[in-house]
PDB file of C-alpha atoms in Angstrom:
ATOM      1  CA  MET A1185      35.626  19.168   9.275  1.00  0.00           C
ATOM      2  CA  THR A1186      32.329  20.888   8.393  1.00  0.00           C
ATOM      3  CA  ALA A1187      32.582  23.310   5.465  1.00  0.00           C
ATOM      4  CA  LYS A1188      32.262  27.008   6.289  1.00  0.00           C
ATOM      5  CA  ILE A1189      29.121  28.972   5.571  1.00  0.00           C
ATOM      6  CA  THR A1190      28.986  30.234   1.984  1.00  0.00           C
ATOM      7  CA  SER A1191      28.467  33.834   0.892  1.00  0.00           C
ATOM      8  CA  LYS A1192      25.159  32.774  -0.676  1.00  0.00           C
ATOM      9  CA  GLN A1193      23.997  31.369   2.647  1.00  0.00           C
ATOM     10  CA  GLU A1194      25.034  34.541   4.455  1.00  0.00           C
ATOM     11  CA  THR A1195      23.014  36.596   1.983  1.00  0.00           C
ATOM     12  CA  ARG A1196      19.994  34.360   2.420  1.00  0.00           C
ATOM     13  CA  LEU A1197      20.187  34.597   6.221  1.00  0.00           C
ATOM     14  CA  SER A1198      20.449  38.386   5.975  1.00  0.00           C
ATOM     15  CA  ASP A1199      17.338  38.388   3.793  1.00  0.00           C
ATOM     16  CA  LEU A1200      15.459  36.347   6.391  1.00  0.00           C
ATOM     17  CA  PHE A1201      16.377  38.794   9.169  1.00  0.00           C
ATOM     18  CA  ARG A1202      15.430  41.749   6.960  1.00  0.00           C
ATOM     19  CA  ASP A1203      12.045  40.212   6.134  1.00  0.00           C
ATOM     20  CA  ALA A1204      11.349  39.491   9.807  1.00  0.00           C
ATOM     21  CA  LEU A1205      12.286  43.062  10.737  1.00  0.00           C
ATOM     22  CA  ARG A1206       9.976  44.547   8.117  1.00  0.00           C
ATOM     23  CA  THR A1207       6.995  42.513   9.321  1.00  0.00           C
ATOM     24  CA  LEU A1208       7.370  44.098  12.784  1.00  0.00           C
ATOM     25  CA  GLY A1209       6.549  47.544  11.394  1.00  0.00           C
ATOM     26  CA  LEU A1210       8.853  49.306  13.846  1.00  0.00           C
ATOM     27  CA  SER A1211       8.859  53.073  14.233  1.00  0.00           C
ATOM     28  CA  LYS A1212      12.069  55.093  13.931  1.00  0.00           C
ATOM     29  CA  ASP A1213      12.336  55.428  17.719  1.00  0.00           C
ATOM     30  CA  GLU A1214      11.690  51.719  18.310  1.00  0.00           C
ATOM     31  CA  ALA A1215      14.350  50.761  15.788  1.00  0.00           C
ATOM     32  CA  GLN A1216      16.844  53.110  17.487  1.00  0.00           C
ATOM     33  CA  GLU A1217      16.211  51.485  20.862  1.00  0.00           C
ATOM     34  CA  ILE A1218      17.015  48.075  19.396  1.00  0.00           C
ATOM     35  CA  ILE A1219      20.195  49.445  17.840  1.00  0.00           C
ATOM     36  CA  LYS A1220      21.247  50.886  21.218  1.00  0.00           C
ATOM     37  CA  ALA A1221      20.700  47.449  22.788  1.00  0.00           C
ATOM     38  CA  GLY A1222      22.653  45.683  20.053  1.00  0.00           C
ATOM     39  CA  GLY A1223      24.816  43.621  22.393  1.00  0.00           C
ATOM     40  CA  ALA A1224      21.807  42.325  24.335  1.00  0.00           C
ATOM     41  CA  LEU A1225      20.034  41.535  21.069  1.00  0.00           C
ATOM     42  CA  GLN A1226      22.945  39.421  19.864  1.00  0.00           C
ATOM     43  CA  GLU A1227      23.084  37.491  23.137  1.00  0.00           C
ATOM     44  CA  GLN A1228      19.359  36.675  22.921  1.00  0.00           C
ATOM     45  CA  VAL A1229      19.470  35.713  19.250  1.00  0.00           C
ATOM     46  CA  LYS A1230      22.548  33.452  19.449  1.00  0.00           C
ATOM     47  CA  PRO A1231      20.900  30.545  21.348  1.00  0.00           C
ATOM     48  CA  ILE A1232      17.902  30.654  18.999  1.00  0.00           C
ATOM     49  CA  LEU A1233      20.164  30.380  15.961  1.00  0.00           C
ATOM     50  CA  GLN A1234      22.233  27.634  17.575  1.00  0.00           C
ATOM     51  CA  LYS A1235      19.105  25.603  18.326  1.00  0.00           C
ATOM     52  CA  LEU A1236      17.827  25.962  14.762  1.00  0.00           C
ATOM     53  CA  ALA A1237      21.234  25.025  13.346  1.00  0.00           C
ATOM     54  CA  MET A1238      21.612  21.842  15.383  1.00  0.00           C
ATOM     55  CA  VAL A1239      22.140  18.790  13.184  1.00  0.00           C
ATOM     56  CA  ASP A1240      20.453  15.655  14.488  1.00  0.00           C
ATOM     57  CA  GLN A1241      23.273  13.097  14.461  1.00  0.00           C
ATOM     58  CA  ARG A1242      20.761  10.251  14.658  1.00  0.00           C
ATOM     59  CA  PHE A1243      20.032  10.776  10.950  1.00  0.00           C
ATOM     60  CA  GLY A1244      22.660  10.534   8.252  1.00  0.00           C
ATOM     61  CA  PRO A1245      23.041  12.719   5.145  1.00  0.00           C
ATOM     62  CA  GLY A1246      20.849  11.804   2.208  1.00  0.00           C
ATOM     63  CA  VAL A1247      21.966   8.650   0.426  1.00  0.00           C
ATOM     64  CA  LYS A1248      19.674   9.357  -2.513  1.00  0.00           C
ATOM     65  CA  ASP A1249      18.672  12.654  -4.098  1.00  0.00           C
ATOM     66  CA  PHE A1250      16.443  12.621  -7.176  1.00  0.00           C
ATOM     67  CA  GLU A1251      13.391  14.093  -8.876  1.00  0.00           C
ATOM     68  CA  PHE A1252      10.228  12.349  -9.992  1.00  0.00           C
ATOM     69  CA  THR A1253       7.192  13.480 -11.931  1.00  0.00           C
ATOM     70  CA  VAL A1254       3.695  12.377 -10.978  1.00  0.00           C
ATOM     71  CA  PRO A1255       1.948  10.752 -13.970  1.00  0.00           C
ATOM     72  CA  SER A1256      -0.886  12.758 -15.489  1.00  0.00           C
ATOM     73  CA  ASP A1257      -3.334   9.925 -14.807  1.00  0.00           C
ATOM     74  CA  TYR A1258      -2.403   9.628 -11.115  1.00  0.00           C
ATOM     75  CA  LYS A1259      -5.451   9.260  -8.843  1.00  0.00           C
ATOM     76  CA  HIS A1260      -4.745   9.759  -5.172  1.00  0.00           C
ATOM     77  CA  ASP A1261      -7.996   8.223  -3.948  1.00  0.00           C
ATOM     78  CA  THR A1262      -7.304   4.862  -5.609  1.00  0.00           C
ATOM     79  CA  GLN A1263      -3.479   4.855  -5.793  1.00  0.00           C
ATOM     80  CA  LEU A1264      -2.906   2.145  -3.185  1.00  0.00           C
ATOM     81  CA  ASP A1265      -5.568  -0.199  -4.539  1.00  0.00           C
ATOM     82  CA  GLN A1266      -4.471   0.243  -8.154  1.00  0.00           C
ATOM     83  CA  PHE A1267      -0.812  -0.220  -7.237  1.00  0.00           C
ATOM     84  CA  ALA A1268      -1.661  -3.361  -5.238  1.00  0.00           C
ATOM     85  CA  ALA A1269      -3.662  -4.821  -8.115  1.00  0.00           C
ATOM     86  CA  ARG A1270      -0.655  -4.428 -10.436  1.00  0.00           C
ATOM     87  CA  THR A1271       2.056  -5.351  -7.944  1.00  0.00           C
ATOM     88  CA  LYS A1272       0.839  -8.156  -5.678  1.00  0.00           C
ATOM     89  CA  GLY A1273       0.931 -10.750  -8.460  1.00  0.00           C
ATOM     90  CA  LEU A1274       4.409  -9.870  -9.709  1.00  0.00           C
ATOM     91  CA  LYS A1275       7.246 -12.321  -9.057  1.00  0.00           C
ATOM     92  CA  PRO A1276       9.481  -9.706  -7.339  1.00  0.00           C
ATOM     93  CA  THR A1277       6.719  -8.926  -4.804  1.00  0.00           C
ATOM     94  CA  TYR A1278       7.840 -11.120  -1.919  1.00  0.00           C
ATOM     95  CA  TYR A1279       5.260  -9.719   0.538  1.00  0.00           C
ATOM     96  CA  TRP A1280       2.294  -7.323   0.576  1.00  0.00           C
ATOM     97  CA  ASN A1281       0.430  -6.315   3.718  1.00  0.00           C
ATOM     98  CA  ASP A1282      -3.266  -6.564   2.868  1.00  0.00           C
ATOM     99  CA  ALA A1283      -4.078  -3.654   5.181  1.00  0.00           C
ATOM    100  CA  LEU A1284      -2.217  -1.297   2.849  1.00  0.00           C
ATOM    101  CA  THR A1285      -5.373  -0.092   1.094  1.00  0.00           C
ATOM    102  CA  SER A1286      -6.804   3.166  -0.161  1.00  0.00           C
ATOM    103  CA  ALA A1287      -9.655   2.937   2.365  1.00  0.00           C
ATOM    104  CA  ASN A1288      -7.365   2.458   5.367  1.00  0.00           C
ATOM    105  CA  PHE A1289      -5.167   5.403   4.397  1.00  0.00           C
ATOM    106  CA  ALA A1290      -7.872   7.695   3.044  1.00  0.00           C
ATOM    107  CA  LYS A1291      -7.041  10.447   5.579  1.00  0.00           C
ATOM    108  CA  ALA A1292      -3.676  11.217   3.967  1.00  0.00           C
ATOM    109  CA  THR A1293      -2.497  14.729   4.820  1.00  0.00           C
ATOM    110  CA  ASN A1294      -1.188  15.647   1.358  1.00  0.00           C
ATOM    111  CA  ARG A1295      -2.059  14.757  -2.212  1.00  0.00           C
ATOM    112  CA  LEU A1296       0.569  14.672  -4.928  1.00  0.00           C
ATOM    113  CA  GLU A1297      -0.444  16.673  -7.976  1.00  0.00           C
ATOM    114  CA  PRO A1298      -0.657  14.923 -11.384  1.00  0.00           C
ATOM    115  CA  GLY A1299       1.966  16.252 -13.792  1.00  0.00           C
ATOM    116  CA  LYS A1300       4.004  17.957 -11.072  1.00  0.00           C
ATOM    117  CA  THR A1301       7.699  17.269 -10.476  1.00  0.00           C
ATOM    118  CA  TYR A1302       8.943  16.835  -6.914  1.00  0.00           C
ATOM    119  CA  LYS A1303      12.304  16.465  -5.210  1.00  0.00           C
ATOM    120  CA  ALA A1304      12.938  13.309  -3.188  1.00  0.00           C
ATOM    121  CA  LYS A1305      15.687  12.364  -0.754  1.00  0.00           C
ATOM    122  CA  ILE A1306      16.235   9.245   1.308  1.00  0.00           C
ATOM    123  CA  PHE A1307      17.891   9.699   4.700  1.00  0.00           C
ATOM    124  CA  PRO A1308      19.325   6.786   6.731  1.00  0.00           C
ATOM    125  CA  ILE A1309      18.437   6.418  10.403  1.00  0.00           C
ATOM    126  CA  LEU A1310      21.674   5.812  12.305  1.00  0.00           C
ATOM    127  CA  SER A1311      20.421   5.102  15.826  1.00  0.00           C
ATOM    128  CA  LYS A1312      17.183   4.505  17.697  1.00  0.00           C
ATOM    129  CA  VAL A1313      14.603   7.263  17.188  1.00  0.00           C
ATOM    130  CA  SER A1314      10.882   7.673  17.791  1.00  0.00           C
ATOM    131  CA  SER A1315       8.299   8.459  15.146  1.00  0.00           C
ATOM    132  CA  GLU A1316       7.995  11.950  16.638  1.00  0.00           C
ATOM    133  CA  ASP A1317      11.760  12.372  16.095  1.00  0.00           C
ATOM    134  CA  CYS A1318      11.331  11.332  12.466  1.00  0.00           C
ATOM    135  CA  LEU A1319       8.496  13.801  11.915  1.00  0.00           C
ATOM    136  CA  ALA A1320      10.523  16.605  13.486  1.00  0.00           C
ATOM    137  CA  PHE A1321      13.458  15.789  11.193  1.00  0.00           C
ATOM    138  CA  LEU A1322      11.205  15.736   8.123  1.00  0.00           C
ATOM    139  CA  ARG A1323       9.646  19.078   9.047  1.00  0.00           C
ATOM    140  CA  LYS A1324      13.135  20.543   9.265  1.00  0.00           C
ATOM    141  CA  GLN A1325      13.684  19.376   5.672  1.00  0.00           C
ATOM    142  CA  ARG A1326      10.378  21.048   4.702  1.00  0.00           C
ATOM    143  CA  ALA A1327       9.076  17.676   3.625  1.00  0.00           C
ATOM    144  CA  ILE A1328       5.614  17.005   2.291  1.00  0.00           C
ATOM    145  CA  LEU A1329       4.227  13.992   4.149  1.00  0.00           C
ATOM    146  CA  VAL A1330       3.024  11.657   1.393  1.00  0.00           C
ATOM    147  CA  GLY A1331       2.290   8.409   3.260  1.00  0.00           C
ATOM    148  CA  GLY A1332       1.599   5.171   1.440  1.00  0.00           C
ATOM    149  CA  GLN A1333       0.329   6.855  -1.706  1.00  0.00           C
ATOM    150  CA  GLY A1334       3.585   8.725  -2.223  1.00  0.00           C
ATOM    151  CA  LEU A1335       5.721   5.754  -1.240  1.00  0.00           C
ATOM    152  CA  THR A1336       4.138   3.404  -3.757  1.00  0.00           C
ATOM    153  CA  LEU A1337       4.227   6.043  -6.483  1.00  0.00           C
ATOM    154  CA  VAL A1338       7.938   6.700  -5.956  1.00  0.00           C
ATOM    155  CA  GLN A1339       8.635   2.971  -5.881  1.00  0.00           C
ATOM    156  CA  ASP A1340       6.765   2.602  -9.160  1.00  0.00           C
ATOM    157  CA  GLU A1341       8.542   5.513 -10.837  1.00  0.00           C
ATOM    158  CA  LYS A1342      12.046   5.274  -9.328  1.00  0.00           C
ATOM    159  CA  PRO A1343      12.607   1.764  -7.891  1.00  0.00           C
ATOM    160  CA  ASP A1344      16.381   1.879  -8.415  1.00  0.00           C
ATOM    161  CA  GLU A1345      16.671   4.836  -6.034  1.00  0.00           C
ATOM    162  CA  PHE A1346      15.667   2.796  -2.984  1.00  0.00           C
ATOM    163  CA  PRO A1347      18.503   1.571  -0.727  1.00  0.00           C
ATOM    164  CA  VAL A1348      19.105  -2.173  -0.822  1.00  0.00           C
ATOM    165  CA  GLY A1349      18.686  -4.092   2.421  1.00  0.00           C
ATOM    166  CA  LYS A1350      16.775  -1.295   4.161  1.00  0.00           C
ATOM    167  CA  TRP A1351      13.193  -0.473   5.052  1.00  0.00           C
ATOM    168  CA  THR A1352      12.262   2.895   3.537  1.00  0.00           C
ATOM    169  CA  VAL A1353       9.534   4.536   5.605  1.00  0.00           C
ATOM    170  CA  SER A1354       7.007   7.106   4.379  1.00  0.00           C
ATOM    171  CA  PHE A1355       5.414   9.045   7.225  1.00  0.00           C
ATOM    172  CA  ASP A1356       2.184  10.897   7.632  1.00  0.00           C
ATOM    173  CA  GLU A1357       0.763  12.680  10.657  1.00  0.00           C
ATOM    174  CA  LYS A1358      -0.213  10.200  13.355  1.00  0.00           C
ATOM    175  CA  ASP A1359      -3.931  10.978  13.106  1.00  0.00           C
ATOM    176  CA  ALA A1360      -3.867  10.341   9.351  1.00  0.00           C
ATOM    177  CA  LEU A1361      -2.466   6.829   9.737  1.00  0.00           C
ATOM    178  CA  TRP A1362      -4.605   3.685   9.851  1.00  0.00           C
ATOM    179  CA  GLU A1363      -5.167   2.344  13.367  1.00  0.00           C
ATOM    180  CA  ASP A1364      -5.225  -1.444  13.710  1.00  0.00           C
ATOM    181  CA  ALA A1365      -7.193  -3.593  16.163  1.00  0.00           C
ATOM    182  CA  ALA A1366      -4.432  -3.232  18.768  1.00  0.00           C
ATOM    183  CA  ARG A1367      -4.731   0.572  18.454  1.00  0.00           C
ATOM    184  CA  ASN A1368      -1.341   0.874  16.790  1.00  0.00           C
ATOM    185  CA  HIS A1369      -0.983   3.498  14.070  1.00  0.00           C
ATOM    186  CA  ARG A1370       0.624   1.873  11.054  1.00  0.00           C
ATOM    187  CA  VAL A1371       3.282   3.477   8.870  1.00  0.00           C
ATOM    188  CA  PRO A1372       3.829   2.296   5.264  1.00  0.00           C
ATOM    189  CA  PHE A1373       7.318   1.118   4.357  1.00  0.00           C
ATOM    190  CA  VAL A1374       9.037  -0.959   1.686  1.00  0.00           C
ATOM    191  CA  PHE A1375      12.060  -3.243   1.804  1.00  0.00           C
ATOM    192  CA  ARG A1376      14.306  -3.741  -1.217  1.00  0.00           C
ATOM    193  CA  HIS A1377      16.141  -7.067  -1.242  1.00  0.00           C
ATOM    194  CA  SER A1378      19.505  -7.466  -2.945  1.00  0.00           C
ATOM    195  CA  VAL A1379      18.051 -10.151  -5.237  1.00  0.00           C
ATOM    196  CA  GLY A1380      15.436  -7.741  -6.583  1.00  0.00           C
ATOM    197  CA  ASP A1381      12.487  -8.734  -4.396  1.00  0.00           C
ATOM    198  CA  TRP A1382      10.281  -6.240  -2.570  1.00  0.00           C
ATOM    199  CA  GLU A1383       8.267  -6.253   0.632  1.00  0.00           C
ATOM    200  CA  PHE A1384       5.441  -3.757   1.114  1.00  0.00           C
ATOM    201  CA  GLY A1385       4.607  -3.606   4.788  1.00  0.00           C
ATOM    202  CA  LEU A1386       3.371  -1.525   7.698  1.00  0.00           C
ATOM    203  CA  GLY A1387       5.510  -0.458  10.620  1.00  0.00           C
ATOM    204  CA  ILE A1388       4.175   0.754  13.961  1.00  0.00           C
ATOM    205  CA  PHE A1389       4.191   4.463  14.812  1.00  0.00           C
ATOM    206  CA  GLU A1390       4.364   3.768  18.538  1.00  0.00           C
ATOM    207  CA  LYS A1391       7.576   1.700  18.284  1.00  0.00           C
ATOM    208  CA  PRO A1392      11.099   3.042  17.664  1.00  0.00           C
ATOM    209  CA  TRP A1393      12.995   2.990  14.377  1.00  0.00           C
ATOM    210  CA  ASN A1394      16.656   2.062  14.013  1.00  0.00           C
ATOM    211  CA  GLY A1395      19.586   1.523  11.667  1.00  0.00           C
ATOM    212  CA  ASP A1396      17.600  -0.868   9.487  1.00  0.00           C
ATOM    213  CA  ASP A1397      15.357   1.993   8.389  1.00  0.00           C
ATOM    214  CA  CYS A1398      15.498   5.022   6.117  1.00  0.00           C
ATOM    215  CA  LEU A1399      13.185   8.007   5.680  1.00  0.00           C
ATOM    216  CA  LEU A1400      11.579   9.008   2.393  1.00  0.00           C
ATOM    217  CA  CYS A1401      11.535  12.801   2.185  1.00  0.00           C
ATOM    218  CA  VAL A1402       9.492  14.428  -0.602  1.00  0.00           C
ATOM    219  CA  CYS A1403       9.656  18.194  -1.133  1.00  0.00           C
ATOM    220  CA  ASP A1404       8.504  20.819  -3.581  1.00  0.00           C
ATOM    221  CA  LEU A1405      11.190  21.853  -6.043  1.00  0.00           C
TER     222      LEU A1405
END
């Protein structure tokens, strides 16, 4: 059974309603009219709240929840190339997609800030979903889309946090992703093998994701 709403959550929701009300700049008479129509107001607000509160059952609760700090010498523009130069020759690197380069993913939507600490979660995908579904879920988590640069940085800093036997996907907006010769937009992901090997590959935005995949979700603290 789902746990009941907490008093802290109730207070926070009340604050949100209060802030929204203040931004309207209502007059005394306008406010009184809304009060008089209280029952109608509640009926109109209920479906909006229910829609916002819907939990997408196609995604599971976070299996990993951790923080990581971006190194002070982190360089977004060369992250993928520098990571590849250090990683491709290592014994645990079972596979590296050569299209995973700084040039191909130069249009990244967000840049991680050197020295800053972020929150990261990894959510399992439980059933077939589209890339648009994944982006909608991440937006609901208030995620920062960090693409291949963020994925490789997190793998470098916190490799033990990645689920074993799963592809962990790091999204960006579709237009920021590299488009291959077949006009597919490619999404960076990594696979962690149980024996300690890693695969660094590129999925396809236009194809569905399933129970073999997880989502990397990076947020501000």
